[in-house]
Short mmCIF file of C-alpha atoms in Angstrom, two decimals:
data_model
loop_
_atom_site.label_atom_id
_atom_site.label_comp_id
_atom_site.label_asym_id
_atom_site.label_seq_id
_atom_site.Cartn_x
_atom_site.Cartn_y
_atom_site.Cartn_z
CA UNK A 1 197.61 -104.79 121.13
CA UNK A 2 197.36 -101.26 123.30
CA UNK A 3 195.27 -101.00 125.97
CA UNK A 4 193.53 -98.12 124.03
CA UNK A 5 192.84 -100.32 121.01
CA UNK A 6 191.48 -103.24 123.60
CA UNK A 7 189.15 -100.82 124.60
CA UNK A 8 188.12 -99.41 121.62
CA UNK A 9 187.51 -102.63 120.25
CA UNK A 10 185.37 -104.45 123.88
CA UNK A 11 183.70 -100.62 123.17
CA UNK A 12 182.81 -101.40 119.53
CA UNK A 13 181.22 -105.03 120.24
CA UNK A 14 178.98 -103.23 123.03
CA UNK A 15 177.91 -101.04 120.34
CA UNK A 16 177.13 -103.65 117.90
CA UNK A 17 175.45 -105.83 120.81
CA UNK A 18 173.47 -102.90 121.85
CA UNK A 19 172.18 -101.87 117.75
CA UNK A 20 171.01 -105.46 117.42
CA UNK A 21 169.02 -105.39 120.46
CA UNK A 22 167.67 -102.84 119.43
CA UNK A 23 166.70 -104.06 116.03
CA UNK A 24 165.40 -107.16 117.67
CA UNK A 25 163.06 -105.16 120.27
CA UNK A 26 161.84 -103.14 117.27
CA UNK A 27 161.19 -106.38 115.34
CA UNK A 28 159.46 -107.92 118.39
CA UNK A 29 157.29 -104.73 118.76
CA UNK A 30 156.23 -104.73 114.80
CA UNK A 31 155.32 -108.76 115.68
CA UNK A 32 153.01 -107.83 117.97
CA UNK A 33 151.37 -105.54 116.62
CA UNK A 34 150.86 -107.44 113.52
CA UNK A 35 149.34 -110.44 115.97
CA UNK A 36 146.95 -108.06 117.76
CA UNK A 37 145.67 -106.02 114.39
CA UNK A 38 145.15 -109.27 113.01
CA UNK A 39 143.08 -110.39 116.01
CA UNK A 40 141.04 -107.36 116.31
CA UNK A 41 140.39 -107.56 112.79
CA UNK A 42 139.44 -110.85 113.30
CA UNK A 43 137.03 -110.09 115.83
CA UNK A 44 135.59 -107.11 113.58
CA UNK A 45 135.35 -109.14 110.70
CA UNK A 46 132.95 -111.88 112.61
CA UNK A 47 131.34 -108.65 114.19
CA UNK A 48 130.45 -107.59 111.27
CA UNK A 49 129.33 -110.59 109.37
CA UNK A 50 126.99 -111.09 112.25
CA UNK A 51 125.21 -107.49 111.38
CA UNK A 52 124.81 -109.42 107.42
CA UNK A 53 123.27 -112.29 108.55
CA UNK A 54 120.60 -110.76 110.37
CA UNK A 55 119.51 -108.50 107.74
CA UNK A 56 119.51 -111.35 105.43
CA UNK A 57 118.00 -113.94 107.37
CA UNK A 58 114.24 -114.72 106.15
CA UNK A 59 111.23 -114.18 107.77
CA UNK A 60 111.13 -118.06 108.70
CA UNK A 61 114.91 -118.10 109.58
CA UNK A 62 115.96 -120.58 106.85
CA UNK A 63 117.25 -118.22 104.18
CA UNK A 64 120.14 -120.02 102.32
CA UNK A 65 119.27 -123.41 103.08
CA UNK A 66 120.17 -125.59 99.89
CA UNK A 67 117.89 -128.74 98.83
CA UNK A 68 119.36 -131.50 101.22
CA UNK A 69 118.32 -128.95 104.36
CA UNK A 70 115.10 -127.62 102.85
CA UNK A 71 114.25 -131.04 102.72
CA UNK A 72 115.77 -131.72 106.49
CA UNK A 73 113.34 -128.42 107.59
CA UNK A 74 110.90 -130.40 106.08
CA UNK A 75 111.02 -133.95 108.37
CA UNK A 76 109.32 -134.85 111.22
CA UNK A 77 111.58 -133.47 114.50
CA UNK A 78 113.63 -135.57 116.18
CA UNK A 79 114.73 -134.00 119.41
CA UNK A 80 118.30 -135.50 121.14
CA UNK A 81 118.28 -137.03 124.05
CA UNK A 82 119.16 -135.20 127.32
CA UNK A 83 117.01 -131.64 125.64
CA UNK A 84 114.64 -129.71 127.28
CA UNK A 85 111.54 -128.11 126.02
CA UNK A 86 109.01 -128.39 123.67
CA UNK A 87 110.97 -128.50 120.52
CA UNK A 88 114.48 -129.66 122.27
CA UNK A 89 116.04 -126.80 122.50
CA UNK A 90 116.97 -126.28 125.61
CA UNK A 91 120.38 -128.01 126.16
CA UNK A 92 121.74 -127.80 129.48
CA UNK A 93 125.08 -128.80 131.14
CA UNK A 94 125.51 -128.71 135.08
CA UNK A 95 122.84 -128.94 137.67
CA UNK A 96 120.04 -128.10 136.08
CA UNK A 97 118.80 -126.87 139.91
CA UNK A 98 122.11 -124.64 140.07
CA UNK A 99 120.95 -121.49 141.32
CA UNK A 100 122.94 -119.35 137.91
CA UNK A 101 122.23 -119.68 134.65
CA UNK A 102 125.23 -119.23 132.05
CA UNK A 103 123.48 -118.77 128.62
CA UNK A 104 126.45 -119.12 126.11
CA UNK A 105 125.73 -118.42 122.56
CA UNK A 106 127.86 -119.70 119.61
CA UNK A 107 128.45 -120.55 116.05
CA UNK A 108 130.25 -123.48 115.52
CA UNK A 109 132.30 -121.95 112.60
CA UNK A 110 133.05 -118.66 114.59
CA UNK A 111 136.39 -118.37 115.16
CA UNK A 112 136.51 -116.78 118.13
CA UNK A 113 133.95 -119.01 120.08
CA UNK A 114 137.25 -121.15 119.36
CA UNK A 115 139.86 -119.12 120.74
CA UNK A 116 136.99 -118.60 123.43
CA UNK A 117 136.70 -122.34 124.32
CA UNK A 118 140.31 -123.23 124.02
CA UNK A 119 141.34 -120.32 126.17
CA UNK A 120 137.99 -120.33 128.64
CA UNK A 121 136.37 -123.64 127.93
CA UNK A 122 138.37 -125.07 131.28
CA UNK A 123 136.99 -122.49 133.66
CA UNK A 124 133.77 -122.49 132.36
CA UNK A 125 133.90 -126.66 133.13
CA UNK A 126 135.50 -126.04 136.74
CA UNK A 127 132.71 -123.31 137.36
CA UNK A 128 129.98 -126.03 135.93
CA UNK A 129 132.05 -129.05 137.74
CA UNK A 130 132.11 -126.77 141.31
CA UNK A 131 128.06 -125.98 141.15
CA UNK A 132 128.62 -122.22 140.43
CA UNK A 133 126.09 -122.25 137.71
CA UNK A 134 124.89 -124.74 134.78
CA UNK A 135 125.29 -123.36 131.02
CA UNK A 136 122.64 -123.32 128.78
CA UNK A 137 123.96 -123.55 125.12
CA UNK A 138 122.84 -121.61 122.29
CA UNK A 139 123.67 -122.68 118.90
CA UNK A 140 123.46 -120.07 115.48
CA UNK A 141 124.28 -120.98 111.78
CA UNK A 142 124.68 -117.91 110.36
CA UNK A 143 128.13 -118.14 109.01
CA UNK A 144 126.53 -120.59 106.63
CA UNK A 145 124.32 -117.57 105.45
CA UNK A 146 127.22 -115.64 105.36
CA UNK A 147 129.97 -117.77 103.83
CA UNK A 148 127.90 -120.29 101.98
CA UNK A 149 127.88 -124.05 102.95
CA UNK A 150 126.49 -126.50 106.03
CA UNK A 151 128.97 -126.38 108.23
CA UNK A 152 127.81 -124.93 111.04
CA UNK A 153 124.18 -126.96 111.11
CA UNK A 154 125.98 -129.93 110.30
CA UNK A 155 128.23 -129.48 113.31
CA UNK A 156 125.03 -128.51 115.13
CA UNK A 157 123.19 -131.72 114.10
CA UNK A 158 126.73 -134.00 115.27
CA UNK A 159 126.77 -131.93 118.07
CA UNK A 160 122.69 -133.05 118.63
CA UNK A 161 124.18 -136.83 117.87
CA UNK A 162 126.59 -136.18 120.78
CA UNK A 163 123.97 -135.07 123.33
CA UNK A 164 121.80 -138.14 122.59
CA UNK A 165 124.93 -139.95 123.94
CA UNK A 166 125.02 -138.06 127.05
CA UNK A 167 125.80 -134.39 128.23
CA UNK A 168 129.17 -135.44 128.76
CA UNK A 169 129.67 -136.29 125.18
CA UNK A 170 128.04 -133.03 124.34
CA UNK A 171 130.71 -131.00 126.35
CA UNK A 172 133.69 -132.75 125.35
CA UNK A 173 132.93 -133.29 121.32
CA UNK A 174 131.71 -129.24 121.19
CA UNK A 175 135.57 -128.64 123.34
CA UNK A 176 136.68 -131.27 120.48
CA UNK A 177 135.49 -129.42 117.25
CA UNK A 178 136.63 -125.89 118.84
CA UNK A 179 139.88 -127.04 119.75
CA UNK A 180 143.02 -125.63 117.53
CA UNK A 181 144.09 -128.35 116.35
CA UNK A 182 140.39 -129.26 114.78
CA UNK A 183 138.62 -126.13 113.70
CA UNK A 184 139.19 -124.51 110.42
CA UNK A 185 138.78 -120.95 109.45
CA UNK A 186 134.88 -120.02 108.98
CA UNK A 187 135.64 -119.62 105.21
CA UNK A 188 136.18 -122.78 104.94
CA UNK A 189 133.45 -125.72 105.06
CA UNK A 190 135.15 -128.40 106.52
CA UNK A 191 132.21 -129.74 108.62
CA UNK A 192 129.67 -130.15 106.21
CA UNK A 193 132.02 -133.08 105.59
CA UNK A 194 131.10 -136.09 107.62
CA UNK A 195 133.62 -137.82 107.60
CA UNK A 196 135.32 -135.00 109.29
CA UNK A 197 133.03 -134.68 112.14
CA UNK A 198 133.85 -138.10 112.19
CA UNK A 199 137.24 -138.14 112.62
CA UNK A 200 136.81 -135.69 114.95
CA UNK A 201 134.69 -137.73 117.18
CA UNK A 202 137.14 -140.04 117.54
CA UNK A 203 139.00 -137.89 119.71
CA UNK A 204 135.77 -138.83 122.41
CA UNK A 205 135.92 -141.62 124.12
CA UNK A 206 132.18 -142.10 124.61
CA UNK A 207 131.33 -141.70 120.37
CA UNK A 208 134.64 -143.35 119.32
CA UNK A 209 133.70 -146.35 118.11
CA UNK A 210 129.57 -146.09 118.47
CA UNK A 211 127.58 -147.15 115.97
CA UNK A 212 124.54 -145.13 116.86
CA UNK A 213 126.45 -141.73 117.16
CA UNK A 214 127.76 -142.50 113.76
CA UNK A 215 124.52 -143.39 112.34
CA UNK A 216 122.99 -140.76 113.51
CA UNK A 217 125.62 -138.10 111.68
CA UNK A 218 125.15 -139.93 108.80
CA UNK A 219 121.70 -140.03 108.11
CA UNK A 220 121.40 -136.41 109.58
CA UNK A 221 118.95 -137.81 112.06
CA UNK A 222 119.09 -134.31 114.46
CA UNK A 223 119.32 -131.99 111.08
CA UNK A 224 115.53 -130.53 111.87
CA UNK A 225 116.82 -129.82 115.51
CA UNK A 226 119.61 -128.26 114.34
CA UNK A 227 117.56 -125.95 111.94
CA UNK A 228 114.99 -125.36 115.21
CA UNK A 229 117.83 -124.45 117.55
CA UNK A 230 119.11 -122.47 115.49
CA UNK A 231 115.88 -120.44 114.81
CA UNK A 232 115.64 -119.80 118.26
CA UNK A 233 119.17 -118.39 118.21
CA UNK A 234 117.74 -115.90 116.05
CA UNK A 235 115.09 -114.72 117.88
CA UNK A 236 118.02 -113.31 120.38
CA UNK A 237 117.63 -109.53 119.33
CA UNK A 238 120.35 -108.69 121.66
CA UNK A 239 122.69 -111.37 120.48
CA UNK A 240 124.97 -109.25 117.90
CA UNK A 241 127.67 -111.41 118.03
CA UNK A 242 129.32 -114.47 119.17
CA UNK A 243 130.51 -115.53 121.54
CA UNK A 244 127.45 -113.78 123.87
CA UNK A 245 128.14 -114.49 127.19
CA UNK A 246 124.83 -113.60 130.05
CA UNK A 247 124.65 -114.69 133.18
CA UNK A 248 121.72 -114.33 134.77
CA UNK A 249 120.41 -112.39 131.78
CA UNK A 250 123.23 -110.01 132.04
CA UNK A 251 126.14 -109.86 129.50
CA UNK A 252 129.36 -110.60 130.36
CA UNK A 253 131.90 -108.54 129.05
CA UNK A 254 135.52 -107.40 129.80
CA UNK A 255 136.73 -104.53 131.80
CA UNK A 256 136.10 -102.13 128.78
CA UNK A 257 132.35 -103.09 128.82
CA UNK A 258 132.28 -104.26 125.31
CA UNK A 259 134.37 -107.18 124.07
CA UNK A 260 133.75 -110.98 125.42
CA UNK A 261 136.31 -111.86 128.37
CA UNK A 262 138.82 -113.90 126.40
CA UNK A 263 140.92 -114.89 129.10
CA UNK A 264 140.35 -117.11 132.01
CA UNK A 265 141.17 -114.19 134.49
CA UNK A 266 139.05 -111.51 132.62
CA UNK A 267 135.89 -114.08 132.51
CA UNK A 268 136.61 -115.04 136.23
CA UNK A 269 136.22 -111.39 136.99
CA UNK A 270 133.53 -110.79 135.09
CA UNK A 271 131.65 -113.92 136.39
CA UNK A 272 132.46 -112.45 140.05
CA UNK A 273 130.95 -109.27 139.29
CA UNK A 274 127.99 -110.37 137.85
CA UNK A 275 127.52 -111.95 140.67
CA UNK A 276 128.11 -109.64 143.68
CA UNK A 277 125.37 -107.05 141.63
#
């Protein structure tokens, strides 16, 4: 073979290499953008399902409830273990004598109060762990309205089952049910199913296994807490979505001012701020 055919040829496999990097990059590019449209429309969708269920909730917050949880509204209350106020709503975890207050308001079928957990959750127990401030949960079940079904009050109720148990159990079970390998999409009711919330226990060591946790979750024993936390979720005006993040009363946002910090170094910086103002 020439040297002039050697060439032409090395030159002809550099050409080929370079076309299908090119192809590759331009594959790679259309991925992402596929990943991050999705996510934003994601994060619109809940947005906007949020603005439905608070022009459809009903003057007594319980719009949509079917007979089994008109019935539960119904019942004497039975406030968890490890609450605070009146009607056992307030459920704190930290110091309760931390100096910040980290008011953290969710839906447990939201799908992006799971991306938020898996991808946050860890800071947020550092922060709590470290004294920075305690977090004081706020629970909503208006996907339910919105999608039909019990899933999010009857992961609120387990949830209620878990704090009776101990705060610990609360933080770690709420971590379990957000976690990817657990939570389904919001259209789908998967934890109106007990024997899911169950199963899902059993990923915590302190309800794996107990007999009151479980009996609790089965006869619905914290269902009228559930409904009553979640009615004062509702009277939130400023709570248009979730995850709502305030610290101190102030929301926490990204650096655009408007979306929830969904990474740990965007909420760390966020968190800073608030706190330096």
């Amino acid at each position: 073979m020439s040297k002039r055919n050697n060439w032409e040829n090395k030159q002809s496999a550099r050409e080929r290499l370079r076309a299908e990097r090119e192809r590759q990059a331009k594959k790679d590019r259309t991925r992402r953008q596929l990943v991050v449209g999705g996510a934003v429309a994601a994060v619109l969708a809940v947005g906007a399902g949020i603005v439905v269920a608070v022009s459809q909730l009903g003057k007594d917050g319980k719009s949509g409830l079917n007979a089994a949880w008109e019935a539960a509204s119904k019942k004497e209350l039975v406030k968890p273990a490890n609450t605070g106020g009146d009607k056992g709503t307030e459920v704190v975890i930290g110091d309760r004598n931390a100096k910040h207050t980290l008011d953290l308001y969710q839906d447990m079928r939201c799908p992006i109060c799971s991306v938020f957990e898996q991808s946050v959750g860890g800071t947020i127990d550092k922060d709590v762990k470290d004294g920075k401030y305690k977090v004081s949960y706020h629970v909503a079940t208006f996907l339910d309205r919105n999608f039909g079904g019990s899933g999010s009050k009857n992961a609120l109720s387990a949830l209620g089952a878990a704090l009776d148990v101990s705060p610990e159990a609360f933080s770690a079970y709420n971590k379990a049910l957000y976690s990817k390998a657990n939570h389904p999409e919001e259209t789908k009711d998967e934890y109106a199913k007990d024997d899911v919330l169950l199963k899902v226990a059993n990923e915590v060591p302190a309800l794996k296994g107990n007999k009151d946790f479980e009996k609790n979750v089965k006869d619905g024993t914290f269902d009228k807490w559930a409904l009553t936390v979640s009615d004062e979720f509702d009277k939130a005006k400023d709570v248009t979505g979730t995850p709502t993040l305030k610290l101190n009363g102030k929301k926490l946002t990204a650096e655009d001012g408007k979306n929830v910090p969904i990474t740990p170094e965007q909420y760390t910086k966020a968190v800073d701020a608030a706190l330096k103002s």
